PDB file of C-alpha atoms in Angstrom:
ATOM      1  CA  MET Q  83      55.054 -20.111  22.481  1.00  0.00           C
ATOM      2  CA  GLY Q  84      56.818 -21.963  25.290  1.00  0.00           C
ATOM      3  CA  ILE Q  85      55.015 -23.332  28.254  1.00  0.00           C
ATOM      4  CA  SER Q  86      55.400 -21.675  31.653  1.00  0.00           C
ATOM      5  CA  ARG Q  87      56.868 -23.496  34.578  1.00  0.00           C
ATOM      6  CA  ARG Q  88      53.537 -23.279  36.308  1.00  0.00           C
ATOM      7  CA  LYS Q  89      51.616 -24.622  33.516  1.00  0.00           C
ATOM      8  CA  PHE Q  90      54.204 -27.376  33.219  1.00  0.00           C
ATOM      9  CA  ILE Q  91      53.750 -28.245  36.850  1.00  0.00           C
ATOM     10  CA  GLY Q  92      50.071 -28.042  36.405  1.00  0.00           C
ATOM     11  CA  CYS Q  93      50.194 -30.677  33.646  1.00  0.00           C
ATOM     12  CA  LEU Q  94      52.279 -32.988  35.796  1.00  0.00           C
ATOM     13  CA  GLY Q  95      49.916 -32.508  38.817  1.00  0.00           C
ATOM     14  CA  ALA Q  96      46.903 -33.173  36.553  1.00  0.00           C
ATOM     15  CA  LEU Q  97      48.457 -36.382  35.174  1.00  0.00           C
ATOM     16  CA  ALA Q  98      49.294 -37.540  38.666  1.00  0.00           C
ATOM     17  CA  LEU Q  99      45.831 -36.906  39.913  1.00  0.00           C
ATOM     18  CA  GLY Q 100      43.874 -39.188  37.635  1.00  0.00           C
ATOM     19  CA  PRO Q 101      43.452 -40.872  34.344  1.00  0.00           C
ATOM     20  CA  ALA Q 102      43.188 -39.244  31.097  1.00  0.00           C
ATOM     21  CA  MET Q 103      40.457 -36.714  30.159  1.00  0.00           C
ATOM     22  CA  GLY Q 104      37.117 -38.392  29.628  1.00  0.00           C
ATOM     23  CA  ILE Q 105      37.602 -40.967  32.441  1.00  0.00           C
ATOM     24  CA  PRO Q 106      35.631 -39.814  35.460  1.00  0.00           C
ATOM     25  CA  GLY Q 107      36.980 -39.980  39.014  1.00  0.00           C
ATOM     26  CA  THR Q 108      36.165 -38.551  42.351  1.00  0.00           C
ATOM     27  CA  ALA Q 109      37.573 -35.354  43.641  1.00  0.00           C
ATOM     28  CA  ARG Q 110      38.192 -35.419  47.453  1.00  0.00           C
ATOM     29  CA  GLY Q 111      38.176 -31.835  48.487  1.00  0.00           C
ATOM     30  CA  ALA Q 112      35.490 -31.674  51.204  1.00  0.00           C
ATOM     31  CA  SER Q 113      33.759 -33.387  53.934  1.00  0.00           C
ATOM     32  CA  ASN Q 114      30.254 -33.006  55.517  1.00  0.00           C
ATOM     33  CA  LYS Q 115      31.613 -33.958  58.932  1.00  0.00           C
ATOM     34  CA  GLU Q 116      31.284 -31.048  61.456  1.00  0.00           C
ATOM     35  CA  PHE Q 117      34.619 -29.688  62.837  1.00  0.00           C
ATOM     36  CA  ALA Q 118      34.787 -27.598  66.046  1.00  0.00           C
ATOM     37  CA  GLY Q 119      38.456 -26.794  65.824  1.00  0.00           C
ATOM     38  CA  TRP Q 120      41.642 -28.287  67.189  1.00  0.00           C
ATOM     39  CA  PRO Q 121      41.883 -28.422  70.997  1.00  0.00           C
ATOM     40  CA  ASP Q 122      43.998 -25.580  72.396  1.00  0.00           C
ATOM     41  CA  SER Q 123      44.625 -24.134  68.814  1.00  0.00           C
ATOM     42  CA  GLN Q 124      45.877 -20.548  68.959  1.00  0.00           C
ATOM     43  CA  SER Q 125      43.785 -17.478  67.916  1.00  0.00           C
ATOM     44  CA  VAL Q 126      44.066 -13.682  67.823  1.00  0.00           C
ATOM     45  CA  LEU Q 127      41.411 -11.213  69.103  1.00  0.00           C
ATOM     46  CA  HIS Q 128      41.360  -7.815  67.516  1.00  0.00           C
ATOM     47  CA  ASP Q 129      39.467  -5.321  69.578  1.00  0.00           C
ATOM     48  CA  ILE Q 130      38.637  -2.702  67.087  1.00  0.00           C
ATOM     49  CA  THR Q 131      37.707  -0.073  69.731  1.00  0.00           C
ATOM     50  CA  LYS Q 132      41.271  -0.041  71.000  1.00  0.00           C
ATOM     51  CA  CYS Q 133      43.087   0.258  67.603  1.00  0.00           C
ATOM     52  CA  ILE Q 134      44.907   3.583  67.186  1.00  0.00           C
ATOM     53  CA  GLY Q 135      46.039   3.158  63.571  1.00  0.00           C
ATOM     54  CA  CYS Q 136      49.696   3.360  64.381  1.00  0.00           C
ATOM     55  CA  ARG Q 137      50.603   0.607  61.736  1.00  0.00           C
ATOM     56  CA  LYS Q 138      53.001  -1.067  64.182  1.00  0.00           C
ATOM     57  CA  CYS Q 139      51.370  -4.401  63.279  1.00  0.00           C
ATOM     58  CA  GLU Q 140      52.128  -3.707  59.613  1.00  0.00           C
ATOM     59  CA  SER Q 141      55.773  -3.007  60.366  1.00  0.00           C
ATOM     60  CA  ALA Q 142      56.104  -6.135  62.627  1.00  0.00           C
ATOM     61  CA  CYS Q 143      54.502  -8.318  59.861  1.00  0.00           C
ATOM     62  CA  HIS Q 144      56.926  -7.119  57.295  1.00  0.00           C
ATOM     63  CA  ARG Q 145      59.830  -7.732  59.611  1.00  0.00           C
ATOM     64  CA  VAL Q 146      59.021 -11.183  60.896  1.00  0.00           C
ATOM     65  CA  ASN Q 147      58.087 -12.473  57.380  1.00  0.00           C
ATOM     66  CA  HIS Q 148      60.957 -10.807  55.583  1.00  0.00           C
ATOM     67  CA  LEU Q 149      58.647  -8.956  53.178  1.00  0.00           C
ATOM     68  CA  PRO Q 150      59.988  -6.270  50.840  1.00  0.00           C
ATOM     69  CA  ASP Q 151      60.074  -2.705  52.217  1.00  0.00           C
ATOM     70  CA  PRO Q 152      56.931  -0.649  51.250  1.00  0.00           C
ATOM     71  CA  GLU Q 153      57.169   2.328  49.113  1.00  0.00           C
ATOM     72  CA  THR Q 154      55.797   4.450  51.977  1.00  0.00           C
ATOM     73  CA  SER Q 155      57.296   4.302  55.416  1.00  0.00           C
ATOM     74  CA  PHE Q 156      55.198   2.784  58.181  1.00  0.00           C
ATOM     75  CA  GLU Q 157      55.568   6.090  60.072  1.00  0.00           C
ATOM     76  CA  GLU Q 158      53.475   7.830  57.228  1.00  0.00           C
ATOM     77  CA  LEU Q 159      49.901   7.621  58.551  1.00  0.00           C
ATOM     78  CA  HIS Q 160      48.369   9.465  55.500  1.00  0.00           C
ATOM     79  CA  VAL Q 161      47.989   6.088  53.861  1.00  0.00           C
ATOM     80  CA  LEU Q 162      45.076   5.436  56.159  1.00  0.00           C
ATOM     81  CA  ASP Q 163      43.080   7.980  54.220  1.00  0.00           C
ATOM     82  CA  GLN Q 164      42.566   5.570  51.426  1.00  0.00           C
ATOM     83  CA  LYS Q 165      41.204   2.038  51.583  1.00  0.00           C
ATOM     84  CA  ARG Q 166      43.941  -0.631  51.106  1.00  0.00           C
ATOM     85  CA  ARG Q 167      43.982  -4.367  50.862  1.00  0.00           C
ATOM     86  CA  THR Q 168      46.415  -7.111  51.344  1.00  0.00           C
ATOM     87  CA  ASP Q 169      48.620  -8.256  48.300  1.00  0.00           C
ATOM     88  CA  ALA Q 170      51.416 -10.571  47.492  1.00  0.00           C
ATOM     89  CA  ASP Q 171      53.908  -8.634  49.490  1.00  0.00           C
ATOM     90  CA  VAL Q 172      51.593  -7.208  52.148  1.00  0.00           C
ATOM     91  CA  PHE Q 173      50.015  -9.699  54.590  1.00  0.00           C
ATOM     92  CA  THR Q 174      48.028  -7.225  56.719  1.00  0.00           C
ATOM     93  CA  VAL Q 175      46.819  -3.669  56.407  1.00  0.00           C
ATOM     94  CA  VAL Q 176      45.117  -1.190  58.699  1.00  0.00           C
ATOM     95  CA  ASN Q 177      42.307   0.911  57.347  1.00  0.00           C
ATOM     96  CA  ARG Q 178      40.415   3.847  58.833  1.00  0.00           C
ATOM     97  CA  VAL Q 179      36.723   3.058  58.403  1.00  0.00           C
ATOM     98  CA  ASP Q 180      35.315   6.051  60.409  1.00  0.00           C
ATOM     99  CA  ASN Q 181      36.771   9.475  60.373  1.00  0.00           C
ATOM    100  CA  THR Q 182      34.684  10.878  63.116  1.00  0.00           C
ATOM    101  CA  LEU Q 183      35.505   8.700  66.039  1.00  0.00           C
ATOM    102  CA  PRO Q 184      37.945   7.550  64.426  1.00  0.00           C
ATOM    103  CA  VAL Q 185      37.826   3.788  63.961  1.00  0.00           C
ATOM    104  CA  PHE Q 186      40.614   1.648  62.526  1.00  0.00           C
ATOM    105  CA  VAL Q 187      40.433  -2.063  61.460  1.00  0.00           C
ATOM    106  CA  LYS Q 188      43.204  -4.456  60.746  1.00  0.00           C
ATOM    107  CA  THR Q 189      42.788  -6.915  57.952  1.00  0.00           C
ATOM    108  CA  GLN Q 190      44.566 -10.215  57.230  1.00  0.00           C
ATOM    109  CA  CYS Q 191      43.745 -13.918  56.674  1.00  0.00           C
ATOM    110  CA  ASN Q 192      41.124 -14.992  59.222  1.00  0.00           C
ATOM    111  CA  HIS Q 193      42.372 -18.530  59.362  1.00  0.00           C
ATOM    112  CA  CYS Q 194      39.035 -20.247  59.237  1.00  0.00           C
ATOM    113  CA  LEU Q 195      38.532 -23.476  61.267  1.00  0.00           C
ATOM    114  CA  GLU Q 196      37.616 -25.203  57.906  1.00  0.00           C
ATOM    115  CA  PRO Q 197      39.131 -23.024  55.300  1.00  0.00           C
ATOM    116  CA  ALA Q 198      37.522 -22.481  52.030  1.00  0.00           C
ATOM    117  CA  CYS Q 199      40.918 -22.061  50.300  1.00  0.00           C
ATOM    118  CA  ALA Q 200      41.979 -25.427  51.680  1.00  0.00           C
ATOM    119  CA  SER Q 201      38.750 -27.068  50.661  1.00  0.00           C
ATOM    120  CA  ALA Q 202      39.053 -25.787  47.096  1.00  0.00           C
ATOM    121  CA  CYS Q 203      42.704 -26.899  46.748  1.00  0.00           C
ATOM    122  CA  PHE Q 204      42.787 -30.276  45.075  1.00  0.00           C
ATOM    123  CA  VAL Q 205      46.525 -30.737  45.775  1.00  0.00           C
ATOM    124  CA  LYS Q 206      46.365 -29.806  49.428  1.00  0.00           C
ATOM    125  CA  ALA Q 207      48.769 -26.975  49.147  1.00  0.00           C
ATOM    126  CA  LEU Q 208      46.806 -25.165  51.839  1.00  0.00           C
ATOM    127  CA  LYS Q 209      45.855 -26.727  55.149  1.00  0.00           C
ATOM    128  CA  LYS Q 210      44.756 -26.041  58.626  1.00  0.00           C
ATOM    129  CA  THR Q 211      47.215 -26.750  61.300  1.00  0.00           C
ATOM    130  CA  PRO Q 212      46.548 -27.958  64.935  1.00  0.00           C
ATOM    131  CA  GLU Q 213      48.057 -24.724  66.064  1.00  0.00           C
ATOM    132  CA  GLY Q 214      45.347 -22.709  64.448  1.00  0.00           C
ATOM    133  CA  ALA Q 215      47.165 -21.153  61.357  1.00  0.00           C
ATOM    134  CA  VAL Q 216      46.256 -21.856  57.831  1.00  0.00           C
ATOM    135  CA  VAL Q 217      49.550 -22.519  56.013  1.00  0.00           C
ATOM    136  CA  TYR Q 218      50.694 -22.940  52.379  1.00  0.00           C
ATOM    137  CA  ASN Q 219      53.053 -25.383  50.825  1.00  0.00           C
ATOM    138  CA  GLU Q 220      54.470 -23.857  47.694  1.00  0.00           C
ATOM    139  CA  LYS Q 221      55.912 -27.185  46.602  1.00  0.00           C
ATOM    140  CA  LEU Q 222      52.547 -28.664  46.100  1.00  0.00           C
ATOM    141  CA  CYS Q 223      50.889 -25.642  44.619  1.00  0.00           C
ATOM    142  CA  VAL Q 224      50.085 -25.898  40.805  1.00  0.00           C
ATOM    143  CA  GLY Q 225      49.042 -22.253  40.527  1.00  0.00           C
ATOM    144  CA  CYS Q 226      45.365 -22.938  39.763  1.00  0.00           C
ATOM    145  CA  ARG Q 227      44.296 -20.087  42.067  1.00  0.00           C
ATOM    146  CA  TYR Q 228      41.137 -21.802  43.134  1.00  0.00           C
ATOM    147  CA  CYS Q 229      41.917 -20.669  46.683  1.00  0.00           C
ATOM    148  CA  MET Q 230      41.724 -17.033  45.628  1.00  0.00           C
ATOM    149  CA  VAL Q 231      38.181 -17.590  44.142  1.00  0.00           C
ATOM    150  CA  ALA Q 232      37.027 -19.650  47.134  1.00  0.00           C
ATOM    151  CA  CYS Q 233      38.057 -17.242  49.963  1.00  0.00           C
ATOM    152  CA  PRO Q 234      35.008 -15.387  51.228  1.00  0.00           C
ATOM    153  CA  PHE Q 235      37.314 -12.603  52.721  1.00  0.00           C
ATOM    154  CA  ASN Q 236      39.238 -12.115  49.425  1.00  0.00           C
ATOM    155  CA  ILE Q 237      42.689 -12.583  51.033  1.00  0.00           C
ATOM    156  CA  PRO Q 238      45.002 -14.993  49.180  1.00  0.00           C
ATOM    157  CA  ALA Q 239      47.213 -13.129  46.615  1.00  0.00           C
ATOM    158  CA  TYR Q 240      49.410 -14.368  43.789  1.00  0.00           C
ATOM    159  CA  GLU Q 241      52.909 -13.284  42.854  1.00  0.00           C
ATOM    160  CA  TYR Q 242      52.050 -12.280  39.279  1.00  0.00           C
ATOM    161  CA  HIS Q 243      55.350 -10.399  39.167  1.00  0.00           C
ATOM    162  CA  LYS Q 244      57.380 -13.551  39.603  1.00  0.00           C
ATOM    163  CA  ALA Q 245      57.320 -15.278  36.255  1.00  0.00           C
ATOM    164  CA  LEU Q 246      59.363 -18.506  37.051  1.00  0.00           C
ATOM    165  CA  ALA Q 247      58.113 -19.473  40.438  1.00  0.00           C
ATOM    166  CA  PRO Q 248      55.023 -17.422  41.634  1.00  0.00           C
ATOM    167  CA  ARG Q 249      53.459 -18.432  44.898  1.00  0.00           C
ATOM    168  CA  VAL Q 250      50.100 -17.754  46.584  1.00  0.00           C
ATOM    169  CA  THR Q 251      50.788 -15.553  49.717  1.00  0.00           C
ATOM    170  CA  LYS Q 252      48.869 -14.511  52.749  1.00  0.00           C
ATOM    171  CA  CYS Q 253      49.150 -14.084  56.579  1.00  0.00           C
ATOM    172  CA  THR Q 254      50.578 -17.212  58.133  1.00  0.00           C
ATOM    173  CA  MET Q 255      49.571 -16.177  61.766  1.00  0.00           C
ATOM    174  CA  CYS Q 256      53.264 -16.283  62.218  1.00  0.00           C
ATOM    175  CA  HIS Q 257      53.047 -20.168  62.437  1.00  0.00           C
ATOM    176  CA  PRO Q 258      56.814 -20.617  62.818  1.00  0.00           C
ATOM    177  CA  ARG Q 259      56.721 -18.305  65.838  1.00  0.00           C
ATOM    178  CA  ILE Q 260      53.778 -20.071  67.287  1.00  0.00           C
ATOM    179  CA  LEU Q 261      55.717 -23.379  67.043  1.00  0.00           C
ATOM    180  CA  GLU Q 262      58.516 -21.748  69.086  1.00  0.00           C
ATOM    181  CA  GLY Q 263      55.981 -20.641  71.771  1.00  0.00           C
ATOM    182  CA  LYS Q 264      56.044 -16.994  70.616  1.00  0.00           C
ATOM    183  CA  ARG Q 265      53.232 -14.633  69.861  1.00  0.00           C
ATOM    184  CA  PRO Q 266      52.416 -13.421  66.296  1.00  0.00           C
ATOM    185  CA  GLY Q 267      54.572 -10.490  65.364  1.00  0.00           C
ATOM    186  CA  CYS Q 268      51.775  -8.033  65.084  1.00  0.00           C
ATOM    187  CA  VAL Q 269      50.334  -9.016  68.525  1.00  0.00           C
ATOM    188  CA  GLU Q 270      53.780  -8.533  70.056  1.00  0.00           C
ATOM    189  CA  ASP Q 271      54.235  -5.018  68.663  1.00  0.00           C
ATOM    190  CA  CYS Q 272      50.781  -3.687  69.220  1.00  0.00           C
ATOM    191  CA  PRO Q 273      51.112  -0.780  71.745  1.00  0.00           C
ATOM    192  CA  ALA Q 274      47.487  -0.242  72.417  1.00  0.00           C
ATOM    193  CA  GLY Q 275      46.426  -3.800  73.364  1.00  0.00           C
ATOM    194  CA  ALA Q 276      44.147  -4.004  70.335  1.00  0.00           C
ATOM    195  CA  LEU Q 277      45.633  -7.465  69.463  1.00  0.00           C
ATOM    196  CA  ILE Q 278      45.861 -10.333  71.986  1.00  0.00           C
ATOM    197  CA  SER Q 279      46.573 -14.021  71.475  1.00  0.00           C
ATOM    198  CA  GLY Q 280      45.730 -17.174  73.188  1.00  0.00           C
ATOM    199  CA  THR Q 281      43.736 -20.219  72.733  1.00  0.00           C
ATOM    200  CA  ARG Q 282      40.423 -19.826  70.903  1.00  0.00           C
ATOM    201  CA  ASP Q 283      38.350 -20.868  73.916  1.00  0.00           C
ATOM    202  CA  GLU Q 284      40.148 -18.314  76.095  1.00  0.00           C
ATOM    203  CA  LEU Q 285      39.774 -15.507  73.740  1.00  0.00           C
ATOM    204  CA  LEU Q 286      36.071 -16.235  73.146  1.00  0.00           C
ATOM    205  CA  ALA Q 287      35.567 -16.184  76.947  1.00  0.00           C
ATOM    206  CA  TYR Q 288      37.489 -13.025  77.305  1.00  0.00           C
ATOM    207  CA  ALA Q 289      35.519 -11.341  74.366  1.00  0.00           C
ATOM    208  CA  TRP Q 290      32.186 -12.176  75.790  1.00  0.00           C
ATOM    209  CA  ASP Q 291      33.211 -11.078  79.204  1.00  0.00           C
ATOM    210  CA  ARG Q 292      34.124  -7.644  77.637  1.00  0.00           C
ATOM    211  CA  ILE Q 293      30.730  -7.411  76.060  1.00  0.00           C
ATOM    212  CA  ARG Q 294      28.904  -8.144  79.267  1.00  0.00           C
ATOM    213  CA  THR Q 295      31.138  -5.816  81.334  1.00  0.00           C
ATOM    214  CA  TYR Q 296      30.842  -2.937  78.732  1.00  0.00           C
ATOM    215  CA  PRO Q 297      27.600  -3.398  76.826  1.00  0.00           C
ATOM    216  CA  GLU Q 298      27.588   0.367  75.891  1.00  0.00           C
ATOM    217  CA  ARG Q 299      31.061  -0.091  74.158  1.00  0.00           C
ATOM    218  CA  TYR Q 300      30.515  -3.210  72.083  1.00  0.00           C
ATOM    219  CA  VAL Q 301      28.191  -4.824  69.567  1.00  0.00           C
ATOM    220  CA  SER Q 302      26.893  -7.951  71.143  1.00  0.00           C
ATOM    221  CA  HIS Q 303      28.678 -10.228  68.782  1.00  0.00           C
ATOM    222  CA  VAL Q 304      32.132 -11.808  68.345  1.00  0.00           C
ATOM    223  CA  TYR Q 305      32.899 -11.844  64.623  1.00  0.00           C
ATOM    224  CA  GLY Q 306      34.595 -15.071  63.717  1.00  0.00           C
ATOM    225  CA  GLU Q 307      32.912 -17.104  66.387  1.00  0.00           C
ATOM    226  CA  HIS Q 308      30.451 -18.629  63.963  1.00  0.00           C
ATOM    227  CA  GLU Q 309      31.033 -16.969  60.590  1.00  0.00           C
ATOM    228  CA  MET Q 310      31.754 -19.569  57.911  1.00  0.00           C
ATOM    229  CA  GLY Q 311      31.925 -22.360  60.628  1.00  0.00           C
ATOM    230  CA  GLY Q 312      34.246 -20.142  62.831  1.00  0.00           C
ATOM    231  CA  THR Q 313      37.669 -18.479  62.306  1.00  0.00           C
ATOM    232  CA  SER Q 314      40.890 -18.318  64.437  1.00  0.00           C
ATOM    233  CA  TRP Q 315      40.977 -14.466  64.035  1.00  0.00           C
ATOM    234  CA  LEU Q 316      38.229 -12.963  66.132  1.00  0.00           C
ATOM    235  CA  TYR Q 317      36.900  -9.408  66.353  1.00  0.00           C
ATOM    236  CA  LEU Q 318      35.134  -7.042  68.797  1.00  0.00           C
ATOM    237  CA  SER Q 319      33.637  -3.815  67.452  1.00  0.00           C
ATOM    238  CA  GLY Q 320      31.811  -0.850  68.825  1.00  0.00           C
ATOM    239  CA  LEU Q 321      30.021  -0.421  65.382  1.00  0.00           C
ATOM    240  CA  PRO Q 322      27.973  -2.877  63.369  1.00  0.00           C
ATOM    241  CA  PHE Q 323      30.524  -5.086  61.606  1.00  0.00           C
ATOM    242  CA  SER Q 324      29.038  -4.120  58.214  1.00  0.00           C
ATOM    243  CA  GLN Q 325      30.089  -0.637  58.899  1.00  0.00           C
ATOM    244  CA  VAL Q 326      33.707  -1.664  59.606  1.00  0.00           C
ATOM    245  CA  GLY Q 327      33.914  -3.483  56.284  1.00  0.00           C
ATOM    246  CA  MET Q 328      33.160  -7.056  57.291  1.00  0.00           C
ATOM    247  CA  ARG Q 329      30.696  -9.258  55.540  1.00  0.00           C
ATOM    248  CA  GLU Q 330      27.669 -10.240  57.431  1.00  0.00           C
ATOM    249  CA  ASP Q 331      26.046 -12.406  54.821  1.00  0.00           C
ATOM    250  CA  LEU Q 332      28.334 -15.515  55.247  1.00  0.00           C
ATOM    251  CA  GLY Q 333      26.130 -17.598  57.541  1.00  0.00           C
ATOM    252  CA  THR Q 334      27.580 -20.110  59.901  1.00  0.00           C
ATOM    253  CA  LYS Q 335      28.178 -23.063  57.674  1.00  0.00           C
ATOM    254  CA  SER Q 336      31.795 -23.962  56.834  1.00  0.00           C
ATOM    255  CA  ALA Q 337      33.027 -24.007  53.246  1.00  0.00           C
ATOM    256  CA  PRO Q 338      33.394 -27.928  53.183  1.00  0.00           C
ATOM    257  CA  GLU Q 339      29.905 -28.270  54.590  1.00  0.00           C
ATOM    258  CA  LEU Q 340      28.545 -26.114  51.814  1.00  0.00           C
ATOM    259  CA  THR Q 341      30.536 -27.817  48.985  1.00  0.00           C
ATOM    260  CA  ALA Q 342      30.686 -31.444  50.119  1.00  0.00           C
ATOM    261  CA  GLY Q 343      27.890 -32.716  47.904  1.00  0.00           C
ATOM    262  CA  PRO Q 344      28.925 -30.808  44.677  1.00  0.00           C
ATOM    263  CA  LEU Q 345      32.654 -31.585  45.068  1.00  0.00           C
ATOM    264  CA  SER Q 346      32.107 -35.277  45.576  1.00  0.00           C
ATOM    265  CA  ALA Q 347      30.617 -35.519  42.095  1.00  0.00           C
ATOM    266  CA  VAL Q 348      33.185 -33.428  40.322  1.00  0.00           C
ATOM    267  CA  PRO Q 349      35.348 -35.612  37.861  1.00  0.00           C
ATOM    268  CA  ILE Q 350      39.072 -35.688  38.530  1.00  0.00           C
ATOM    269  CA  VAL Q 351      39.508 -34.110  35.105  1.00  0.00           C
ATOM    270  CA  VAL Q 352      39.081 -30.747  37.016  1.00  0.00           C
ATOM    271  CA  GLY Q 353      42.862 -31.265  37.763  1.00  0.00           C
ATOM    272  CA  LEU Q 354      43.513 -30.284  34.042  1.00  0.00           C
ATOM    273  CA  TRP Q 355      41.742 -26.987  34.231  1.00  0.00           C
ATOM    274  CA  PRO Q 356      44.717 -24.974  35.712  1.00  0.00           C
ATOM    275  CA  VAL Q 357      46.648 -25.839  32.540  1.00  0.00           C
ATOM    276  CA  LEU Q 358      44.221 -23.855  30.529  1.00  0.00           C
ATOM    277  CA  LEU Q 359      44.027 -20.739  32.765  1.00  0.00           C
ATOM    278  CA  PRO Q 360      45.695 -17.664  31.152  1.00  0.00           C
ATOM    279  CA  ASP Q 361      48.823 -16.120  32.895  1.00  0.00           C
ATOM    280  CA  ARG Q 362      47.087 -12.660  33.467  1.00  0.00           C
ATOM    281  CA  GLY Q 363      47.640 -10.292  36.187  1.00  0.00           C
ATOM    282  CA  PRO Q 364      45.169  -9.499  38.881  1.00  0.00           C
TER     283      PRO Q 364
END
């Protein structure tokens, strides 16, 4: 049986990372230094109370990222009747989480200040940019998929359907557009004002002002301010966040802070492990 391109690259990456198996080394994937975020980095605030479930954000995401057309038109809103998640060709989805009110929630990469995916990636194919986005370099990726396991929000996806050159995919916060001084596509096309962009400090100030001004409308918490050390995607909600499908068990420590000790002792031979991973689907 021939070796796949991804496994071949994994072999090369492992050989480049360290000596032969059995000779220990140090894996540098984490730090215990506290990081408060890049100054003036961009963020997005999703006000769940304003979302109308129109799916304009989904359409915009597909357009600006040149993603394949979906099987169901973005004009079809019956898809909101079932819970969906992001995948290799879908970077964001809107789900109805309450049928009575109703309540809709947009899901995508949260762009953590200190991303678990980047901390777990021993070849640094994922990194946090000063602009706020967590971006991916397919030229460095060896297909180990540690990022998929590490992400507490279950976001990174893998192109299992591409046999020769599969990639890890996720929302990029429209990083190329941000570099051009533009807003993310989903923010630009939201007709209800449920998505706004700006610096993280500006959005946190705005979010807390909304909570103080309308205490009957919002839960007194900005999701993403402290979760997992903080994220660049922030949320306001009128319902407890556990009721809108968000984890409330993550704590406030970042992924690198949680893993700095264990990772510093891991032998470099871990680089060989992706070669042994089976090429299975999700």
